């Protein structure tokens, strides 16, 4: 009754822990629901989150629930205060589900404080409010209530309910907990082989779950106990060491106290009494931190066992009497109380206190009968039969599911294969149709390419005929001025013909490579003027391709410029240099033309007033360009064209 007032009403409790606050409590994920990436400091983090998340909602209650539940592994009174805070908040908010969850944990904590009646009331109340998926935890703790009272037959029943629920809902954690509890109960009854079998099943389920939580840690301890009872001491020590490692990582003081007691017993059996005494002292230390009288009772029992093994009878008597005193008048757990009385009777016998020895032995016998009785054995036998039947039924169901799944897979593969076959036939037919169409398009493209190439060839031939006619006509003209006009016209026609010749001889019928074109054009014009070896062209530019619509006007402009240079730029000079440079800057084409002749005077030169100059201006305007004359020792013209704008206008 010492903590009943906490359950009826609680004034107010404020958390004043001075830990750094987390930035985003909304990102909280319940601890031990994922492989942990934290250590024993996780309780401090939960305290931080409880301070930050003050809004009374499911997020805050989940934080309080986890904080309170896992704090019971460090200090029972502190754990109960945290859970009571959550219970009060949920009652005020009228949230029955969360109220039930807090009642469940409050019951679990009170159980560990030896308040079994209040614990059972809270657990039964919680069962009516919590979700079905949480009932396994209530069943587990109700089993602990009866186990603590020494009613192992009822404890077996609750463990069986937990296992049945876990199997029905395929809940791995519930199954693992049930097998762990059955292993512990069988160990208490002395059925160590079966206890070991269930314990190993539990560990297998925990390990497949992949989260080393407090219950996994406890199961390592239980398996170690069964192995030690079977005299497999090396294996037992290995499991105890693993349990200690997990307990120290996360600060599970309850499990550390348990396992140090068992390790003390193991060292007693291997005659390592000093190590045994250290382990028993560690067990008592952690039990004191927990403020758990049941764990303290067992720790004093362990110290009494060590003193008994050392033949220190007086120390053994003191420790054993302290153990019995901690158990209380109702004797608490009959299993460990019976062990204390058994060892005390032997101590009294060694001290020559025969009457006390007899009384202690009688207490041991009476308590032992409550554990090893026919009713408990019958219930255990019935439970084993039910488990065996349940496992057989589960095996049959699993096999039926496998057969159904296999039948579905066969049907799926048949249907899938048929669909794939039909799809493949459709795809093959489509491929053949597409291939025929592509072949037809290729033939048409080849035919069109041939026609375009032939067209360029014929245009070039026709222009060549025109050049020949102009050449024949010029031979019959006596006037030198007319002859020059005819030669200029001949060069212009030849310039256009060279474009078409280059196109039909090249790989690309739509675009002309300008550097090669300028080189051939200048060579033909120089040859027509008969100044081979006197005038030399320098085509200072990168390779560049232009479409025919742009290339022909630029070619005619360059033709006029070269013609003009050969006519006027080099009077009396034996050697002249012509330079052409074409480049693209953004959407513009820049053409530079230079010669090192005598220079150009617009007022004195017929070029600026004649047909050639007019033609250049017309072609420049056609390409949406502009022409400028730049300072130079000879002649330097710069043209800036915008062919894209010109082609857009044409479109």
XYZ file of C-alpha atoms in Angstrom:
651
model
C 0.000 0.000 0.000
C 3.028 2.267 0.256
C 2.604 3.616 -3.286
C -1.174 3.385 -3.693
C -1.600 7.132 -3.202
C 0.458 7.657 -6.353
C -2.158 5.774 -8.365
C -5.167 7.586 -6.923
C -3.941 11.104 -7.428
C -0.833 13.049 -8.004
C -0.412 16.751 -7.512
C 2.177 17.932 -9.941
C 5.572 16.773 -11.045
C 7.925 18.927 -13.075
C 10.954 17.735 -15.000
C 13.930 19.953 -14.292
C 16.770 17.888 -15.750
C 19.415 20.146 -17.277
C 20.310 18.219 -20.435
C 20.884 19.831 -23.862
C 17.573 20.032 -25.705
C 17.114 18.273 -29.065
C 16.260 20.440 -32.045
C 13.490 18.365 -33.644
C 11.493 16.160 -31.228
C 8.927 15.664 -34.015
C 11.437 13.306 -35.643
C 11.385 10.979 -32.618
C 11.164 7.275 -33.358
C 10.407 4.952 -30.401
C 13.602 3.439 -29.017
C 14.289 -0.257 -29.551
C 11.963 -0.391 -32.566
C 15.020 -0.211 -34.849
C 18.631 -1.445 -34.525
C 19.951 0.948 -31.845
C 22.665 3.461 -32.708
C 22.874 4.774 -29.147
C 24.271 3.789 -25.751
C 23.205 4.177 -22.132
C 22.739 7.952 -22.615
C 19.446 7.324 -24.444
C 17.438 7.911 -21.244
C 18.908 11.421 -21.023
C 17.804 12.033 -24.617
C 14.293 10.888 -23.733
C 14.303 13.310 -20.786
C 15.300 16.114 -23.180
C 12.480 15.250 -25.555
C 9.946 15.175 -22.713
C 10.992 18.712 -21.772
C 10.759 20.008 -25.349
C 7.523 18.277 -26.363
C 5.095 19.916 -23.911
C 1.972 19.651 -26.078
C -0.132 16.856 -24.650
C -0.501 14.568 -27.637
C 0.439 11.049 -28.713
C 4.013 12.145 -29.534
C 4.628 13.392 -25.982
C 2.969 10.318 -24.478
C 5.080 7.975 -26.596
C 8.195 9.781 -25.337
C 6.990 9.601 -21.702
C 6.003 5.943 -22.130
C 9.428 4.957 -23.477
C 11.238 7.086 -20.917
C 9.238 5.657 -18.014
C 9.340 2.056 -19.226
C 13.087 1.901 -19.827
C 13.876 3.901 -16.683
C 12.589 0.900 -14.694
C 15.835 -0.821 -15.726
C 17.712 1.869 -13.715
C 15.431 3.033 -10.876
C 11.919 1.803 -10.106
C 10.735 4.827 -8.117
C 11.876 7.295 -10.789
C 10.241 5.116 -13.446
C 6.931 5.103 -11.558
C 6.956 8.910 -11.216
C 7.413 9.348 -14.977
C 4.656 6.863 -15.809
C 2.301 8.522 -13.306
C 2.877 11.833 -15.106
C 1.770 10.265 -18.384
C -1.164 8.481 -16.727
C -2.456 11.737 -15.229
C -2.157 13.590 -18.564
C -4.002 10.888 -20.510
C -6.772 10.705 -17.908
C -7.244 14.487 -18.115
C -7.254 14.300 -21.930
C -9.734 11.392 -21.911
C -7.513 9.251 -24.155
C -8.434 5.705 -23.088
C -5.936 3.956 -25.337
C -2.934 5.814 -23.954
C -4.345 5.629 -20.431
C -4.384 1.836 -20.807
C -0.801 1.790 -22.073
C 0.391 3.804 -19.073
C -1.626 1.570 -16.706
C 0.101 -1.446 -18.255
C 3.583 -0.088 -17.511
C 2.558 1.174 -14.073
C 1.443 -2.388 -13.293
C 4.736 -3.805 -14.575
C 6.697 -1.424 -12.333
C 4.565 -2.091 -9.235
C 5.059 -5.812 -9.800
C 8.829 -5.301 -9.578
C 8.218 -3.334 -6.360
C 6.449 -6.439 -4.928
C 3.010 -4.753 -5.105
C 1.514 -7.740 -6.928
C -2.153 -7.045 -6.062
C -2.091 -3.456 -7.347
C -0.059 -4.606 -10.334
C -2.684 -7.205 -11.273
C -5.532 -4.676 -10.938
C -3.786 -2.206 -13.245
C -2.862 -4.873 -15.789
C -6.437 -6.191 -15.931
C -7.742 -2.622 -16.338
C -5.211 -1.963 -19.102
C -6.353 -5.054 -21.033
C -9.761 -3.425 -21.602
C -8.263 -0.265 -23.139
C -5.113 -1.125 -25.062
C -4.954 -2.152 -28.715
C -4.995 -5.902 -29.475
C -1.370 -5.754 -30.704
C -0.274 -4.558 -27.226
C -2.035 -7.312 -25.256
C 0.935 -9.664 -25.392
C 2.849 -7.285 -23.094
C -0.034 -7.316 -20.593
C -0.210 -11.134 -20.754
C 3.549 -11.330 -20.160
C 3.396 -9.148 -17.056
C 0.350 -10.976 -15.684
C 2.430 -14.138 -15.974
C 5.157 -12.402 -13.952
C 2.588 -11.572 -11.245
C 1.762 -15.255 -10.740
C 5.389 -16.317 -11.067
C 6.326 -13.845 -8.313
C 3.564 -15.274 -6.110
C 4.931 -18.773 -6.653
C 1.899 -19.883 -8.715
C 3.905 -21.329 -11.592
C 0.934 -23.180 -13.088
C -0.926 -19.886 -13.679
C 2.305 -18.295 -14.888
C 2.579 -21.096 -17.475
C -0.983 -20.365 -18.624
C -0.263 -16.668 -19.231
C 2.960 -17.500 -21.087
C 0.914 -19.883 -23.246
C -1.592 -17.090 -24.001
C 1.259 -14.804 -25.033
C 2.651 -17.475 -27.349
C -0.763 -18.217 -28.865
C -1.384 -14.519 -29.551
C 2.109 -14.123 -31.025
C 1.647 -17.078 -33.369
C -1.854 -16.006 -34.394
C -0.730 -12.465 -35.225
C 2.741 -13.500 -36.452
C 4.260 -11.138 -33.859
C 7.926 -12.121 -33.490
C 8.571 -10.130 -30.319
C 5.547 -11.690 -28.576
C 6.682 -15.198 -29.565
C 10.237 -14.483 -28.416
C 8.988 -13.188 -25.050
C 6.725 -16.210 -24.548
C 9.532 -18.693 -25.240
C 11.841 -16.708 -22.948
C 9.302 -16.805 -20.096
C 8.646 -20.523 -20.599
C 12.399 -21.138 -20.500
C 12.644 -19.220 -17.206
C 9.686 -21.087 -15.659
C 11.054 -24.478 -16.743
C 14.408 -23.552 -15.201
C 12.643 -22.789 -11.929
C 10.929 -26.196 -12.112
C 14.202 -27.990 -12.824
C 13.343 -28.940 -16.440
C 16.608 -27.606 -17.785
C 16.771 -29.350 -21.173
C 13.318 -28.133 -22.160
C 14.135 -24.744 -20.667
C 17.260 -24.551 -22.835
C 15.270 -25.543 -25.931
C 12.709 -22.764 -25.408
C 15.433 -20.246 -24.520
C 17.341 -20.926 -27.744
C 14.094 -20.578 -29.725
C 13.572 -17.211 -28.087
C 17.105 -16.040 -28.908
C 16.680 -17.131 -32.526
C 13.530 -15.006 -32.823
C 15.189 -12.033 -31.118
C 18.221 -12.264 -33.405
C 16.053 -12.476 -36.527
C 14.303 -9.334 -35.254
C 17.733 -7.703 -35.001
C 17.171 -5.444 -31.971
C 19.193 -6.231 -28.788
C 16.704 -4.832 -26.297
C 16.195 -5.452 -22.572
C 14.230 -8.681 -23.113
C 16.900 -10.116 -25.416
C 19.442 -9.329 -22.699
C 17.292 -11.138 -20.104
C 16.950 -14.196 -22.379
C 20.750 -14.495 -22.654
C 20.770 -14.694 -18.858
C 18.000 -17.350 -18.822
C 19.797 -19.548 -21.398
C 22.980 -19.234 -19.325
C 21.077 -20.413 -16.212
C 19.783 -23.536 -17.987
C 23.255 -24.335 -19.352
C 24.802 -23.897 -15.900
C 22.204 -26.258 -14.406
C 23.202 -28.810 -17.080
C 26.887 -28.448 -16.046
C 27.774 -26.822 -19.388
C 29.648 -24.127 -17.529
C 31.846 -22.762 -20.335
C 28.818 -22.225 -22.569
C 26.899 -20.680 -19.685
C 29.720 -18.218 -18.965
C 29.713 -17.169 -22.637
C 25.991 -16.294 -22.495
C 26.427 -14.483 -19.174
C 29.264 -12.411 -20.690
C 27.088 -11.492 -23.682
C 24.283 -10.467 -21.340
C 26.650 -8.261 -19.320
C 27.915 -6.601 -22.532
C 24.368 -5.680 -23.609
C 23.407 -4.593 -20.091
C 26.434 -2.326 -19.725
C 25.928 -0.835 -23.212
C 22.363 0.295 -22.473
C 22.451 0.528 -18.673
C 20.036 -2.354 -17.935
C 20.749 -2.470 -14.186
C 18.010 -5.045 -13.550
C 19.554 -7.545 -15.963
C 23.078 -6.776 -14.741
C 22.026 -7.574 -11.181
C 20.440 -10.854 -12.357
C 23.394 -12.027 -14.413
C 26.003 -11.131 -11.771
C 24.098 -13.326 -9.286
C 24.207 -16.256 -11.709
C 27.842 -15.605 -12.538
C 28.588 -15.695 -8.801
C 26.977 -19.163 -8.655
C 29.056 -20.300 -11.632
C 32.302 -19.116 -10.008
C 31.329 -20.892 -6.770
C 31.014 -24.123 -8.750
C 34.431 -23.584 -10.358
C 35.960 -22.675 -6.957
C 36.730 -19.064 -7.966
C 35.367 -17.694 -4.727
C 36.931 -14.231 -4.830
C 35.469 -13.637 -8.297
C 32.166 -15.008 -7.054
C 32.181 -12.525 -4.160
C 32.906 -9.617 -6.537
C 30.008 -10.673 -8.770
C 27.612 -10.917 -5.821
C 28.723 -7.456 -4.653
C 28.063 -6.077 -8.157
C 24.609 -7.653 -8.108
C 23.844 -5.928 -4.789
C 25.198 -2.605 -6.124
C 22.858 -2.631 -9.141
C 19.914 -3.816 -7.007
C 20.518 -0.834 -4.714
C 20.576 1.585 -7.658
C 17.277 0.077 -8.797
C 15.766 0.437 -5.300
C 14.371 -3.052 -5.918
C 13.899 -5.062 -2.717
C 13.373 -8.334 -4.628
C 16.717 -7.954 -6.407
C 18.353 -6.973 -3.113
C 16.879 -10.083 -1.462
C 18.430 -12.281 -4.168
C 21.756 -10.404 -4.018
C 22.013 -11.052 -0.270
C 21.229 -14.702 -1.049
C 24.144 -14.760 -3.539
C 26.485 -13.228 -0.934
C 25.278 -15.836 1.575
C 26.081 -18.613 -0.919
C 29.616 -17.249 -1.370
C 30.184 -17.016 2.401
C 28.815 -20.552 2.834
C 31.288 -21.833 0.215
C 34.093 -20.096 2.118
C 32.921 -21.732 5.387
C 32.315 -18.268 6.786
C 29.214 -19.381 8.707
C 28.504 -16.191 10.615
C 28.735 -14.002 7.504
C 26.580 -16.492 5.628
C 23.945 -16.387 8.389
C 23.879 -12.571 8.339
C 23.502 -12.382 4.557
C 20.792 -15.065 4.462
C 18.796 -13.425 7.245
C 19.008 -10.101 5.361
C 17.765 -11.910 2.251
C 14.756 -13.339 4.118
C 14.038 -9.948 5.701
C 13.986 -8.300 2.268
C 11.508 -10.943 1.077
C 8.997 -9.693 3.666
C 6.366 -11.499 5.661
C 4.598 -12.851 2.557
C 7.948 -14.360 1.480
C 7.665 -12.882 -2.016
C 9.077 -15.209 -4.650
C 8.824 -18.763 -3.254
C 11.589 -20.105 -5.486
C 14.355 -17.856 -4.164
C 12.906 -17.744 -0.623
C 13.026 -21.542 -0.501
C 16.697 -21.428 -1.569
C 17.466 -18.936 1.216
C 15.824 -21.180 3.854
C 17.536 -24.294 2.492
C 20.982 -22.692 2.722
C 20.152 -21.165 6.152
C 19.248 -24.604 7.536
C 22.665 -25.877 6.414
C 24.406 -22.875 8.020
C 22.558 -23.480 11.315
C 23.535 -27.125 11.164
C 27.196 -26.134 10.701
C 26.873 -23.751 13.666
C 25.306 -26.475 15.800
C 21.943 -24.694 15.984
C 19.933 -27.810 15.275
C 16.515 -26.493 16.314
C 16.827 -23.415 14.049
C 18.170 -25.690 11.302
C 15.057 -27.869 11.516
C 12.702 -24.863 11.439
C 14.514 -23.392 8.440
C 14.387 -26.717 6.619
C 10.633 -26.983 7.260
C 10.130 -23.533 5.702
C 12.218 -24.632 2.734
C 10.136 -27.793 2.298
C 6.799 -25.959 2.500
C 7.858 -23.313 -0.009
C 9.348 -25.899 -2.332
C 6.060 -27.792 -2.428
C 4.305 -24.725 -3.849
C 6.707 -24.796 -6.782
C 7.126 -28.498 -7.467
C 3.546 -29.740 -7.062
C 1.401 -32.083 -9.105
C -0.930 -29.316 -10.271
C 1.942 -27.320 -11.761
C 3.315 -30.451 -13.430
C -0.097 -31.270 -14.940
C -0.536 -27.724 -16.212
C 2.924 -27.789 -17.710
C 2.244 -31.136 -19.385
C -1.044 -29.783 -20.762
C 0.660 -26.646 -21.971
C 3.364 -28.690 -23.695
C 0.671 -30.731 -25.460
C -1.102 -27.563 -26.536
C 2.169 -26.092 -27.775
C 3.008 -29.250 -29.699
C -0.486 -29.311 -31.243
C -0.297 -25.597 -31.999
C 3.083 -26.040 -33.663
C 1.750 -28.956 -35.731
C -1.259 -26.891 -36.780
C 1.020 -24.015 -37.645
C 3.230 -26.370 -39.660
C 0.172 -27.666 -41.543
C -1.005 -24.107 -42.182
C 2.451 -23.071 -43.335
C 2.644 -26.066 -45.694
C -0.835 -25.275 -47.025
C 0.211 -21.673 -47.569
C 3.384 -22.846 -49.325
C 1.352 -25.160 -51.595
C -1.138 -22.383 -52.354
C 1.724 -20.008 -53.039
C 3.400 -22.561 -55.308
C 0.145 -23.128 -57.204
C -0.234 -19.385 -57.637
C 3.357 -19.148 -58.813
C 2.817 -21.948 -61.362
C -0.360 -20.251 -62.598
C 1.448 -16.935 -62.721
C 4.317 -18.417 -64.717
C 1.957 -20.133 -67.166
C -0.077 -16.974 -67.690
C 3.060 -14.841 -67.736
C 4.800 -17.113 -70.235
C 1.716 -17.139 -72.467
C 1.455 -13.362 -72.323
C 5.169 -13.033 -73.024
C 4.829 -15.362 -76.016
C 1.884 -13.383 -77.403
C 3.707 -10.140 -76.698
C 6.847 -11.482 -78.402
C 4.840 -12.471 -81.487
C 3.233 -9.025 -81.600
C 6.621 -7.384 -81.129
C 8.167 -9.564 -83.848
C 5.357 -8.736 -86.248
C 5.692 -5.054 -85.373
C 9.448 -5.291 -85.843
C 9.008 -6.772 -89.309
C 6.532 -4.040 -90.273
C 8.851 -1.330 -88.928
C 11.833 -2.907 -90.674
C 9.945 -2.902 -93.987
C 8.948 0.719 -93.484
C 12.508 1.656 -92.540
C 13.808 -0.138 -95.640
C 11.304 1.748 -97.760
C 12.340 5.039 -96.141
C 16.023 4.206 -96.668
C 15.362 3.456 -100.344
C 13.397 6.681 -100.690
C 16.147 8.641 -98.924
C 18.799 7.101 -101.161
C 16.714 7.945 -104.197
C 16.199 11.518 -102.986
C 19.899 11.839 -102.170
C 20.757 10.632 -105.641
C 18.277 13.073 -107.187
C 19.633 15.994 -105.133
C 23.211 15.058 -106.000
C 22.260 14.721 -109.653
C 20.493 18.089 -109.509
C 23.616 19.778 -108.132
C 25.672 18.021 -110.807
C 23.403 19.224 -113.592
C 23.263 22.760 -112.191
C 27.057 22.781 -112.078
C 27.215 21.465 -115.652
C 24.706 24.060 -116.834
C 26.661 26.831 -115.126
C 29.825 25.456 -116.710
C 28.112 25.656 -120.115
C 27.247 29.279 -119.363
C 30.907 29.915 -118.424
C 32.047 28.309 -121.659
C 29.616 30.424 -123.698
C 30.829 33.561 -121.935
C 34.425 32.525 -122.608
C 33.710 31.930 -126.327
C 31.849 35.181 -126.591
C 34.627 37.153 -124.898
C 37.176 35.839 -127.420
C 35.216 37.547 -130.227
C 35.049 40.875 -128.385
C 37.803 43.355 -129.200
C 36.952 45.983 -126.597
C 39.119 45.400 -123.440
C 36.444 46.844 -121.130
C 33.834 44.463 -122.467
C 36.277 41.599 -122.160
C 36.809 42.431 -118.460
C 33.032 42.535 -117.939
C 32.675 39.146 -119.598
C 35.519 37.722 -117.450
C 33.896 39.068 -114.273
C 30.575 37.487 -115.237
C 32.355 34.250 -116.027
C 33.987 34.225 -112.558
C 30.647 34.929 -110.883
C 28.976 32.036 -112.654
C 31.977 29.843 -111.886
C 31.713 30.824 -108.203
C 28.132 29.563 -108.097
C 29.029 26.459 -110.064
C 31.806 25.650 -107.619
C 29.228 25.608 -104.809
C 27.159 22.953 -106.547
C 30.268 20.989 -107.543
C 31.472 20.890 -103.937
C 28.012 19.800 -102.741
C 27.551 16.879 -105.106
C 31.147 15.704 -104.579
C 30.911 15.921 -100.776
C 29.165 13.778 -98.150
C 26.683 16.472 -97.091
C 24.297 17.727 -99.759
C 22.897 20.590 -97.684
C 25.993 22.177 -96.140
C 29.194 23.551 -97.686
C 32.604 23.520 -95.982
C 33.715 27.139 -96.445
C 37.494 26.919 -95.968
C 37.860 24.383 -98.752
C 35.419 26.349 -100.892
C 37.347 29.643 -100.470
C 40.605 27.876 -101.360
C 39.208 26.394 -104.590
C 37.390 29.617 -105.501
C 40.493 31.806 -105.132
C 42.586 29.306 -107.077
C 40.133 29.373 -110.023
C 39.884 33.187 -110.045
C 43.679 33.632 -109.850
C 44.026 31.148 -112.696
C 41.428 32.975 -114.788
C 43.418 36.209 -114.380
C 46.628 34.431 -115.350
C 48.511 35.522 -112.234
C 49.405 32.076 -110.863
C 52.378 32.392 -108.532
C 51.921 36.151 -108.220
C 48.863 36.341 -105.955
C 48.690 33.996 -102.951
C 45.640 33.304 -100.779
C 45.861 32.797 -96.998
C 42.666 31.233 -95.657
C 43.181 31.910 -91.929
C 40.131 30.179 -90.414
C 38.807 26.990 -88.848
C 36.718 24.569 -90.863
C 33.104 25.744 -90.979
C 30.012 24.451 -92.777
C 27.201 26.703 -93.992
C 23.932 25.951 -95.697
C 23.695 26.652 -99.418
C 21.362 29.658 -98.944
C 24.077 31.425 -96.932
C 27.124 30.007 -98.743
C 26.274 31.246 -102.290
C 25.913 34.978 -101.377
C 29.102 34.868 -99.285
C 30.898 33.083 -102.122
C 29.819 35.789 -104.601
C 30.981 38.531 -102.203
C 34.405 36.876 -101.835
C 34.527 36.426 -105.622
C 33.993 40.178 -106.145
C 36.583 41.064 -103.495
C 39.260 38.775 -104.976
C 38.470 40.014 -108.481
C 38.761 43.622 -107.322
C 42.104 42.940 -105.597
C 43.548 41.244 -108.671
C 42.412 44.157 -110.845
C 43.492 47.126 -108.773
C 45.535 46.201 -105.681
C 48.833 45.116 -107.193
C 49.816 47.389 -110.102
C 53.418 46.653 -110.975
C 53.891 44.292 -108.005
C 55.206 40.839 -108.577
C 53.741 39.328 -105.418
C 50.443 39.954 -103.588
C 48.801 38.364 -100.540
C 45.094 37.872 -99.983
C 43.680 36.888 -96.574
C 40.203 35.528 -95.863
C 38.891 34.814 -92.345
C 35.357 33.630 -91.514
C 34.133 32.899 -87.984
C 30.905 32.601 -86.019
C 30.157 34.693 -82.930
C 26.800 33.801 -81.436
C 24.174 34.197 -84.141
C 26.464 36.306 -86.358
C 28.998 35.447 -89.065
C 32.047 37.728 -89.355
C 33.943 37.787 -92.656
C 37.304 39.597 -92.840
C 38.975 40.190 -96.209
C 42.460 41.748 -96.485
C 45.064 42.359 -99.168
C 48.474 44.025 -98.954
C 48.002 46.059 -102.110
C 48.040 49.817 -102.678
C 44.885 50.406 -100.732
C 41.368 51.404 -101.645
C 40.065 54.888 -102.375
C 36.298 54.957 -102.691
C 36.299 58.264 -104.596
C 38.897 57.235 -107.144
C 38.128 53.532 -107.594
C 35.496 52.297 -110.002
C 34.783 49.378 -107.673
C 32.739 51.506 -105.305
C 30.592 52.804 -108.150
C 30.537 49.799 -110.448
C 28.464 46.685 -110.704
C 30.758 44.686 -108.369
C 30.341 47.145 -105.502
C 26.581 47.278 -106.003
C 26.443 43.477 -106.065
C 28.387 43.243 -102.785
C 26.051 45.747 -101.104
C 22.992 43.892 -102.427
C 24.276 40.488 -101.233
C 25.279 41.926 -97.827
C 21.808 43.381 -97.379
C 20.297 40.063 -98.483
C 22.080 38.315 -95.579
C 20.864 41.030 -93.189
C 24.467 42.202 -92.820
C 26.618 45.294 -92.793
C 29.958 46.127 -94.398
C 32.721 48.322 -93.008
C 36.180 49.330 -94.196
C 38.876 49.171 -91.514
C 42.259 50.955 -91.438
C 45.022 48.890 -93.060
C 48.114 49.326 -95.202
C 46.260 47.661 -98.050
C 42.551 46.913 -98.131
C 40.573 45.591 -95.154
C 36.837 44.909 -95.376
C 34.748 43.442 -92.549
C 31.279 41.991 -93.079
C 28.902 41.057 -90.249
C 26.002 38.833 -91.352
C 22.882 37.633 -89.525
C 21.882 34.644 -91.682
C 19.348 33.310 -89.128
C 17.263 36.474 -89.422
C 17.499 36.226 -93.213
C 16.302 32.608 -93.244
C 13.475 33.476 -90.832
C 12.369 36.237 -93.210
C 12.434 33.766 -96.097
C 10.291 31.350 -94.104
